[in-house]
């Protein structure tokens, strides 16, 4: 561990295996830059990963790591947060298939619970790890190996879904805007409650529609307009803006009680701080014999 914290402090000996030019690399840089700027050491942060190209990052980053089943980074992150309130950050990382397909119900319930977790979704509108199938966020008409005549389903809108289910921090980033994404991640970690940052992450190998150039032609930053992220109805309208112009930035933020502020069993102390003195473990174990 170098004396001065820098982005290399979070590197493991395993080098990223992502395709050269993949949007995952830039998100990776932004995440580590954010942690360095916040002076969060690798042993003060827990990461949970699902399954997908992005989640191979479990091998490349230092911290407390849990590489979960497909669609399950969020419930694992929630459990970690319930167990230990003192970690400076609990960050769940998944792709669009992980988050809005296989793990969709976990996502909705995490929004409702307002658990203090940052969810960073690498949204490339395709299943990259399995070599290019239509995903839950692929647009209607999208052609891929699994929909050669065009996708006939409407795409999931992650931001609208988060807003309608009570998420208290809802944002969108872009892998082509690393500094902007770094600042969103810092604010997402600082936020007390459930924070979604859905990140446009071009898959340069299999998604030939949603490329870096395609996004650059469309994206603009909300903070460069007079937008204020405090009005949920306005945030909802902005979340539906997915045509020639697509907003990036913080759509909505609200301060409210988190899950463990409300739950008597966790209000005073995290699970890890509870005394085992009055718990008869033998009695509990007998039930499983
Ligand atoms: Fe990135 Fe796509 Fe390559 Fe996966 S297949 S590493 S998402 S460019």
mmCIF file of N, CA and C and ligand atoms in Angstrom, residues 17-19 22-24 53 124 128-129 201-206, ligand 1:
data_model
loop_
_atom_site.group_PDB
_atom_site.id
_atom_site.type_symbol
_atom_site.label_atom_id
_atom_site.label_comp_id
_atom_site.label_asym_id
_atom_site.label_seq_id
_atom_site.Cartn_x
_atom_site.Cartn_y
_atom_site.Cartn_z
ATOM 1 N N UNK A 17 -9.328 -7.282 -18.171
ATOM 2 C CA UNK A 17 -9.367 -8.083 -19.392
ATOM 3 C C UNK A 17 -10.359 -7.512 -20.401
ATOM 4 N N UNK A 18 -10.877 -6.314 -20.132
ATOM 5 C CA UNK A 18 -11.878 -5.735 -21.026
ATOM 6 C C UNK A 18 -11.267 -5.398 -22.386
ATOM 7 N N UNK A 19 -12.124 -5.384 -23.414
ATOM 8 C CA UNK A 19 -11.653 -5.035 -24.758
ATOM 9 C C UNK A 19 -11.041 -3.625 -24.714
ATOM 10 N N UNK A 22 -13.209 -0.237 -24.397
ATOM 11 C CA UNK A 22 -14.505 -0.476 -23.736
ATOM 12 C C UNK A 22 -14.769 0.621 -22.701
ATOM 13 N N UNK A 23 -16.040 1.018 -22.583
ATOM 14 C CA UNK A 23 -16.412 2.051 -21.611
ATOM 15 C C UNK A 23 -16.128 1.670 -20.170
ATOM 16 N N UNK A 24 -15.980 0.376 -19.901
ATOM 17 C CA UNK A 24 -15.688 -0.055 -18.526
ATOM 18 C C UNK A 24 -14.402 0.584 -17.990
ATOM 19 N N UNK A 53 -19.427 -8.380 -18.052
ATOM 20 C CA UNK A 53 -18.057 -7.898 -18.299
ATOM 21 C C UNK A 53 -17.635 -6.979 -17.172
ATOM 22 N N UNK A 124 -24.764 -0.776 -20.929
ATOM 23 C CA UNK A 124 -24.293 -0.751 -22.326
ATOM 24 C C UNK A 124 -25.348 -1.249 -23.307
ATOM 25 N N UNK A 128 -22.894 -8.122 -23.027
ATOM 26 C CA UNK A 128 -21.569 -8.179 -23.652
ATOM 27 C C UNK A 128 -20.829 -9.474 -23.361
ATOM 28 N N UNK A 129 -20.904 -9.921 -22.093
ATOM 29 C CA UNK A 129 -20.114 -11.100 -21.696
ATOM 30 C C UNK A 129 -20.501 -12.334 -22.502
ATOM 31 N N UNK A 201 -22.335 3.104 -20.935
ATOM 32 C CA UNK A 201 -21.012 2.492 -21.072
ATOM 33 C C UNK A 201 -20.941 1.775 -22.419
ATOM 34 N N UNK A 202 -20.532 2.474 -23.477
ATOM 35 C CA UNK A 202 -20.520 1.814 -24.775
ATOM 36 C C UNK A 202 -19.742 0.491 -24.797
ATOM 37 N N UNK A 203 -20.404 -0.534 -25.336
ATOM 38 C CA UNK A 203 -19.741 -1.821 -25.594
ATOM 39 C C UNK A 203 -19.290 -1.757 -27.045
ATOM 40 N N UNK A 204 -18.005 -1.458 -27.232
ATOM 41 C CA UNK A 204 -17.533 -1.181 -28.592
ATOM 42 C C UNK A 204 -17.478 -2.437 -29.466
ATOM 43 N N UNK A 205 -17.531 -3.595 -28.844
ATOM 44 C CA UNK A 205 -17.386 -4.834 -29.621
ATOM 45 C C UNK A 205 -18.723 -5.332 -30.173
ATOM 46 N N UNK A 206 -19.785 -5.223 -29.360
ATOM 47 C CA UNK A 206 -21.048 -5.832 -29.807
ATOM 48 C C UNK A 206 -22.193 -4.854 -30.040
HETATM 49 FE FE1 LIG B 1 -16.606 -4.111 -22.958
HETATM 50 FE FE2 LIG B 1 -18.299 -5.120 -24.728
HETATM 51 FE FE3 LIG B 1 -15.763 -5.975 -24.618
HETATM 52 FE FE4 LIG B 1 -17.489 -6.596 -22.683
HETATM 53 S S1 LIG B 1 -17.604 -7.232 -24.828
HETATM 54 S S2 LIG B 1 -15.376 -5.897 -22.417
HETATM 55 S S3 LIG B 1 -18.726 -4.723 -22.576
HETATM 56 S S4 LIG B 1 -16.457 -3.899 -25.174
#
